Amino acid sequence: MRLRLTSHRVGDTGHRLDRVLSSGPLLRNTHLHPPDQWVGFLRAPRADLLRLGALFRIAATGPHSAVHVPAPPDAPPLVHGHVETPAVPLLIARTDTGLRPSDWPALRRRMRRTGTPLTVTAPAPRPDHCSDAVHRLSLRHPARFTEHAGTAVLTARPELLFQLGDLLTRAGDTVATDREIHRRGESCLDDLVGFFDPRRTDDPMHALCVVAVDPIFHQARWRRPSSEGAAARSA
């Protein structure tokens, strides 16, 4: 997959990271909600899930790059009881870039000074399997998920980032045949469990729930009662 991104040079960071690749409005329908009781939620349509999977693989193969996915400005909050959790931007990077969550405010300021459009080709997803070696690696070196300065910062070993990207792509590929999508307009496709260590993060997360949404089926459901009512009145 080829993605049109914006490259922001952020040199002189004191570690290997020297640029941030921003997706801009490319994933305008992707809503990431930080953990509420240890479970985060990612809501996105099929196209965005496929693009996000590709972005994870780009981050996995870039030892000097981080990937930034802005939150849509009109994203509604996720409501659990009386608690509202807003959608936040996502910053993805390999651990060997040296990126720390506390670095993000300074990086964000530097991003405003430069920006160069470029087209990046993401690595293809691997065959549909979950590597035991990756799970063993996640036990020793889990991914870190921390919310800092209004942004979710996710850092992990490249193998874990690649696996997460593959799982997101697989979730996107199943949307077209998922029955719940056609019935309700949304469906929980996967719980990304076993990648995160809640003991090592400021905002603990045991799992990331991937929810596919498709407004087409939501709209079809909304229109059905009015269209049936019109048919009855005409009869």
mmCIF file of C-alpha atoms in Angstrom:
data_model
loop_
_atom_site.group_PDB
_atom_site.id
_atom_site.type_symbol
_atom_site.label_atom_id
_atom_site.label_comp_id
_atom_site.label_asym_id
_atom_site.label_seq_id
_atom_site.Cartn_x
_atom_site.Cartn_y
_atom_site.Cartn_z
ATOM 1 C CA MET A 1 0.000 0.000 0.000
ATOM 2 C CA ARG A 2 1.224 3.489 -0.914
ATOM 3 C CA LEU A 3 0.299 6.326 1.458
ATOM 4 C CA ARG A 4 0.592 10.068 1.015
ATOM 5 C CA LEU A 5 2.133 11.445 4.229
ATOM 6 C CA THR A 6 3.881 14.593 5.424
ATOM 7 C CA SER A 7 7.458 14.312 6.683
ATOM 8 C CA HIS A 8 8.492 16.646 9.510
ATOM 9 C CA ARG A 9 12.198 16.842 10.302
ATOM 10 C CA VAL A 10 12.795 16.987 14.042
ATOM 11 C CA GLY A 11 16.574 16.593 14.221
ATOM 12 C CA ASP A 12 18.792 17.252 17.254
ATOM 13 C CA THR A 13 16.546 15.236 19.534
ATOM 14 C CA GLY A 14 19.430 13.543 21.331
ATOM 15 C CA HIS A 15 18.444 10.093 20.064
ATOM 16 C CA ARG A 16 17.938 8.229 16.796
ATOM 17 C CA LEU A 17 14.575 9.788 15.940
ATOM 18 C CA ASP A 18 14.968 12.456 13.264
ATOM 19 C CA ARG A 19 11.556 12.722 11.576
ATOM 20 C CA VAL A 20 7.836 12.335 12.230
ATOM 21 C CA LEU A 21 5.580 11.095 9.439
ATOM 22 C CA SER A 22 2.075 12.519 9.792
ATOM 23 C CA SER A 23 -0.990 11.025 8.138
ATOM 24 C CA GLY A 24 -2.831 14.365 8.293
ATOM 25 C CA PRO A 25 -6.550 13.950 7.430
ATOM 26 C CA LEU A 26 -5.957 10.561 5.770
ATOM 27 C CA LEU A 27 -7.597 8.685 8.675
ATOM 28 C CA ARG A 28 -10.357 11.196 9.310
ATOM 29 C CA ASN A 29 -12.759 8.508 10.527
ATOM 30 C CA THR A 30 -10.379 6.812 12.982
ATOM 31 C CA HIS A 31 -11.156 7.394 16.665
ATOM 32 C CA LEU A 32 -8.732 6.162 19.327
ATOM 33 C CA HIS A 33 -9.980 6.316 22.920
ATOM 34 C CA PRO A 34 -7.463 5.751 25.744
ATOM 35 C CA PRO A 35 -8.041 2.989 28.296
ATOM 36 C CA ASP A 36 -11.100 3.106 30.488
ATOM 37 C CA GLN A 37 -10.673 0.377 33.110
ATOM 38 C CA TRP A 38 -7.648 -0.996 31.260
ATOM 39 C CA VAL A 39 -9.286 -1.415 27.833
ATOM 40 C CA GLY A 40 -8.719 1.087 25.031
ATOM 41 C CA PHE A 41 -11.015 1.374 22.009
ATOM 42 C CA LEU A 42 -10.128 1.908 18.373
ATOM 43 C CA ARG A 43 -13.088 2.677 16.089
ATOM 44 C CA ALA A 44 -12.517 2.883 12.344
ATOM 45 C CA PRO A 45 -14.048 1.888 8.992
ATOM 46 C CA ARG A 46 -12.493 -0.726 6.739
ATOM 47 C CA ALA A 47 -10.365 1.659 4.664
ATOM 48 C CA ASP A 48 -8.896 3.308 7.760
ATOM 49 C CA LEU A 49 -8.100 -0.039 9.395
ATOM 50 C CA LEU A 50 -6.148 -1.076 6.307
ATOM 51 C CA ARG A 51 -4.283 2.245 6.247
ATOM 52 C CA LEU A 52 -3.566 2.119 9.983
ATOM 53 C CA GLY A 53 -2.188 -1.387 9.629
ATOM 54 C CA ALA A 54 0.122 -0.101 6.907
ATOM 55 C CA LEU A 55 1.218 2.822 9.117
ATOM 56 C CA PHE A 56 2.143 0.429 11.930
ATOM 57 C CA ARG A 57 4.326 -1.524 9.498
ATOM 58 C CA ILE A 58 5.947 1.705 8.292
ATOM 59 C CA ALA A 59 6.770 2.575 11.902
ATOM 60 C CA ALA A 60 8.107 -0.951 12.429
ATOM 61 C CA THR A 61 10.592 -0.609 9.579
ATOM 62 C CA GLY A 62 11.737 2.947 10.395
ATOM 63 C CA PRO A 63 14.479 3.115 13.056
ATOM 64 C CA HIS A 64 14.656 6.921 12.661
ATOM 65 C CA SER A 65 10.945 7.706 12.204
ATOM 66 C CA ALA A 66 7.787 8.022 14.261
ATOM 67 C CA VAL A 67 4.276 7.961 12.770
ATOM 68 C CA HIS A 68 1.661 10.499 13.885
ATOM 69 C CA VAL A 69 -2.073 9.957 13.373
ATOM 70 C CA PRO A 70 -4.070 13.097 14.323
ATOM 71 C CA ALA A 71 -7.475 12.770 15.949
ATOM 72 C CA PRO A 72 -10.390 14.102 13.870
ATOM 73 C CA PRO A 73 -11.430 17.500 15.259
ATOM 74 C CA ASP A 74 -15.104 16.470 15.353
ATOM 75 C CA ALA A 75 -14.593 13.034 16.938
ATOM 76 C CA PRO A 76 -17.321 12.320 19.520
ATOM 77 C CA PRO A 77 -16.283 11.071 22.968
ATOM 78 C CA LEU A 78 -16.729 7.469 24.021
ATOM 79 C CA VAL A 79 -19.363 7.331 26.786
ATOM 80 C CA HIS A 80 -19.226 4.695 29.523
ATOM 81 C CA GLY A 81 -21.855 5.362 32.135
ATOM 82 C CA HIS A 82 -21.177 8.924 33.278
ATOM 83 C CA VAL A 83 -17.589 8.944 31.987
ATOM 84 C CA GLU A 84 -16.693 10.484 28.630
ATOM 85 C CA THR A 85 -13.363 9.559 27.065
ATOM 86 C CA PRO A 86 -12.294 11.868 24.202
ATOM 87 C CA ALA A 87 -10.523 10.623 21.110
ATOM 88 C CA VAL A 88 -6.796 11.402 21.053
ATOM 89 C CA PRO A 89 -4.020 11.472 18.435
ATOM 90 C CA LEU A 90 -1.652 8.511 18.189
ATOM 91 C CA LEU A 91 2.155 8.548 17.979
ATOM 92 C CA ILE A 92 3.813 5.236 17.015
ATOM 93 C CA ALA A 93 7.536 4.490 17.161
ATOM 94 C CA ARG A 94 10.044 1.712 17.669
ATOM 95 C CA THR A 95 11.629 1.586 21.101
ATOM 96 C CA ASP A 96 15.107 1.833 19.579
ATOM 97 C CA THR A 97 14.317 5.349 18.288
ATOM 98 C CA GLY A 98 14.718 6.454 21.903
ATOM 99 C CA LEU A 99 11.382 8.281 21.871
ATOM 100 C CA ARG A 100 10.004 9.086 25.314
ATOM 101 C CA PRO A 101 6.439 10.309 25.878
ATOM 102 C CA SER A 102 7.839 13.432 27.552
ATOM 103 C CA ASP A 103 9.588 14.307 24.241
ATOM 104 C CA TRP A 104 6.294 14.797 22.439
ATOM 105 C CA PRO A 105 5.529 18.483 23.232
ATOM 106 C CA ALA A 106 8.940 19.573 21.897
ATOM 107 C CA LEU A 107 8.574 17.365 18.816
ATOM 108 C CA ARG A 108 5.128 18.789 18.142
ATOM 109 C CA ARG A 109 6.546 22.336 18.192
ATOM 110 C CA ARG A 110 9.297 21.371 15.745
ATOM 111 C CA MET A 111 6.758 19.743 13.413
ATOM 112 C CA ARG A 112 5.079 23.121 12.889
ATOM 113 C CA ARG A 113 8.241 24.526 11.270
ATOM 114 C CA THR A 114 8.736 21.973 8.510
ATOM 115 C CA GLY A 115 6.609 19.714 6.380
ATOM 116 C CA THR A 116 7.382 17.900 3.132
ATOM 117 C CA PRO A 117 4.779 15.779 1.312
ATOM 118 C CA LEU A 118 5.997 12.341 0.290
ATOM 119 C CA THR A 119 4.628 8.988 -0.753
ATOM 120 C CA VAL A 120 5.634 6.018 1.383
ATOM 121 C CA THR A 121 5.209 2.384 0.390
ATOM 122 C CA ALA A 122 4.274 0.224 3.358
ATOM 123 C CA PRO A 123 5.551 -3.348 3.642
ATOM 124 C CA ALA A 124 2.977 -5.958 2.726
ATOM 125 C CA PRO A 125 1.281 -7.833 5.569
ATOM 126 C CA ARG A 126 2.642 -11.274 6.301
ATOM 127 C CA PRO A 127 0.613 -14.490 5.942
ATOM 128 C CA ASP A 128 -2.330 -14.839 8.286
ATOM 129 C CA HIS A 129 -0.719 -16.294 11.382
ATOM 130 C CA CYS A 130 0.184 -15.155 14.875
ATOM 131 C CA SER A 131 3.823 -15.818 15.590
ATOM 132 C CA ASP A 132 4.587 -17.597 18.860
ATOM 133 C CA ALA A 133 7.994 -15.914 18.816
ATOM 134 C CA VAL A 134 6.324 -12.482 18.781
ATOM 135 C CA HIS A 135 4.165 -13.399 21.776
ATOM 136 C CA ARG A 136 7.190 -14.645 23.675
ATOM 137 C CA LEU A 137 8.920 -11.369 22.841
ATOM 138 C CA SER A 138 5.938 -9.376 24.118
ATOM 139 C CA LEU A 139 6.209 -11.160 27.462
ATOM 140 C CA ARG A 140 9.830 -10.046 27.833
ATOM 141 C CA HIS A 141 9.544 -6.637 26.150
ATOM 142 C CA PRO A 142 5.877 -5.529 26.029
ATOM 143 C CA ALA A 143 4.639 -2.533 24.114
ATOM 144 C CA ARG A 144 4.256 0.688 26.094
ATOM 145 C CA PHE A 145 1.113 2.777 25.825
ATOM 146 C CA THR A 146 1.200 6.147 27.576
ATOM 147 C CA GLU A 147 -1.039 9.193 27.222
ATOM 148 C CA HIS A 148 1.028 12.377 27.431
ATOM 149 C CA ALA A 149 0.151 15.953 26.473
ATOM 150 C CA GLY A 150 -3.141 14.851 24.976
ATOM 151 C CA THR A 151 -1.565 12.199 22.735
ATOM 152 C CA ALA A 152 -1.362 8.414 23.007
ATOM 153 C CA VAL A 153 2.282 7.372 22.585
ATOM 154 C CA LEU A 154 2.796 3.728 21.625
ATOM 155 C CA THR A 155 6.351 2.369 21.504
ATOM 156 C CA ALA A 156 7.324 -1.248 20.927
ATOM 157 C CA ARG A 157 9.908 -3.548 19.413
ATOM 158 C CA PRO A 158 9.687 -3.631 15.597
ATOM 159 C CA GLU A 159 8.412 -7.221 15.607
ATOM 160 C CA LEU A 160 5.494 -6.225 17.834
ATOM 161 C CA LEU A 161 4.636 -3.171 15.732
ATOM 162 C CA PHE A 162 4.660 -5.309 12.590
ATOM 163 C CA GLN A 163 2.393 -7.877 14.250
ATOM 164 C CA LEU A 164 -0.035 -5.176 15.395
ATOM 165 C CA GLY A 165 -0.101 -3.802 11.853
ATOM 166 C CA ASP A 166 -0.858 -7.247 10.450
ATOM 167 C CA LEU A 167 -3.698 -7.747 12.938
ATOM 168 C CA LEU A 168 -5.240 -4.381 12.031
ATOM 169 C CA THR A 169 -5.006 -5.240 8.343
ATOM 170 C CA ARG A 170 -6.615 -8.614 8.981
ATOM 171 C CA ALA A 171 -9.415 -6.881 10.886
ATOM 172 C CA GLY A 172 -9.958 -4.533 7.941
ATOM 173 C CA ASP A 173 -10.082 -7.453 5.520
ATOM 174 C CA THR A 174 -12.869 -9.139 7.501
ATOM 175 C CA VAL A 175 -15.190 -6.116 7.556
ATOM 176 C CA ALA A 176 -16.874 -6.900 4.229
ATOM 177 C CA THR A 177 -18.002 -10.353 5.401
ATOM 178 C CA ASP A 178 -18.797 -9.539 9.032
ATOM 179 C CA ARG A 179 -22.478 -10.128 9.789
ATOM 180 C CA GLU A 180 -22.643 -7.665 12.693
ATOM 181 C CA ILE A 181 -21.524 -4.840 10.401
ATOM 182 C CA HIS A 182 -24.533 -5.484 8.160
ATOM 183 C CA ARG A 183 -26.903 -5.818 11.111
ATOM 184 C CA ARG A 184 -25.791 -2.965 13.370
ATOM 185 C CA GLY A 185 -23.312 -0.888 11.387
ATOM 186 C CA GLU A 186 -20.453 -1.823 13.714
ATOM 187 C CA SER A 187 -18.683 -4.869 15.073
ATOM 188 C CA CYS A 188 -15.895 -5.706 17.522
ATOM 189 C CA LEU A 189 -13.382 -7.520 15.331
ATOM 190 C CA ASP A 190 -10.443 -8.133 17.647
ATOM 191 C CA ASP A 191 -9.076 -7.584 21.135
ATOM 192 C CA LEU A 192 -5.360 -6.948 20.887
ATOM 193 C CA VAL A 193 -4.381 -8.767 24.061
ATOM 194 C CA GLY A 194 -0.927 -9.775 25.211
ATOM 195 C CA PHE A 195 1.045 -6.886 23.718
ATOM 196 C CA PHE A 196 0.862 -4.340 26.558
ATOM 197 C CA ASP A 197 2.217 -4.365 30.094
ATOM 198 C CA PRO A 198 -0.049 -2.258 32.344
ATOM 199 C CA ARG A 199 2.506 -2.258 35.156
ATOM 200 C CA ARG A 200 4.981 -0.220 33.126
ATOM 201 C CA THR A 201 2.723 2.548 31.883
ATOM 202 C CA ASP A 202 1.217 5.688 33.351
ATOM 203 C CA ASP A 203 -2.166 4.832 31.802
ATOM 204 C CA PRO A 204 -2.516 1.041 32.065
ATOM 205 C CA MET A 205 -3.960 -0.936 29.184
ATOM 206 C CA HIS A 206 -4.476 -4.674 29.041
ATOM 207 C CA ALA A 207 -6.097 -4.728 25.604
ATOM 208 C CA LEU A 208 -7.062 -2.575 22.643
ATOM 209 C CA CYS A 209 -10.564 -3.345 21.356
ATOM 210 C CA VAL A 210 -10.770 -2.904 17.563
ATOM 211 C CA VAL A 211 -14.286 -1.896 16.495
ATOM 212 C CA ALA A 212 -15.106 -1.624 12.804
ATOM 213 C CA VAL A 213 -17.814 0.859 11.839
ATOM 214 C CA ASP A 214 -19.561 1.415 8.534
ATOM 215 C CA PRO A 215 -21.866 4.455 8.288
ATOM 216 C CA ILE A 216 -23.532 3.025 5.161
ATOM 217 C CA PHE A 217 -25.281 0.353 7.196
ATOM 218 C CA HIS A 218 -26.100 2.804 9.987
ATOM 219 C CA GLN A 219 -27.838 5.032 7.439
ATOM 220 C CA ALA A 220 -29.648 2.112 5.862
ATOM 221 C CA ARG A 221 -31.064 1.171 9.256
ATOM 222 C CA TRP A 222 -32.140 4.729 9.948
ATOM 223 C CA ARG A 223 -33.913 5.004 6.594
ATOM 224 C CA ARG A 224 -35.729 1.671 6.863
ATOM 225 C CA PRO A 225 -38.537 2.709 9.274
ATOM 226 C CA SER A 226 -39.385 5.841 7.289
ATOM 227 C CA SER A 227 -39.360 3.995 3.979
ATOM 228 C CA GLU A 228 -41.559 1.196 5.403
ATOM 229 C CA GLY A 229 -43.918 3.797 6.822
ATOM 230 C CA ALA A 230 -44.161 5.544 3.461
ATOM 231 C CA ALA A 231 -44.947 2.239 1.761
ATOM 232 C CA ALA A 232 -47.695 1.495 4.266
ATOM 233 C CA ARG A 233 -49.249 4.938 3.821
ATOM 234 C CA SER A 234 -49.254 4.590 0.042
ATOM 235 C CA ALA A 235 -50.981 1.214 0.342
#
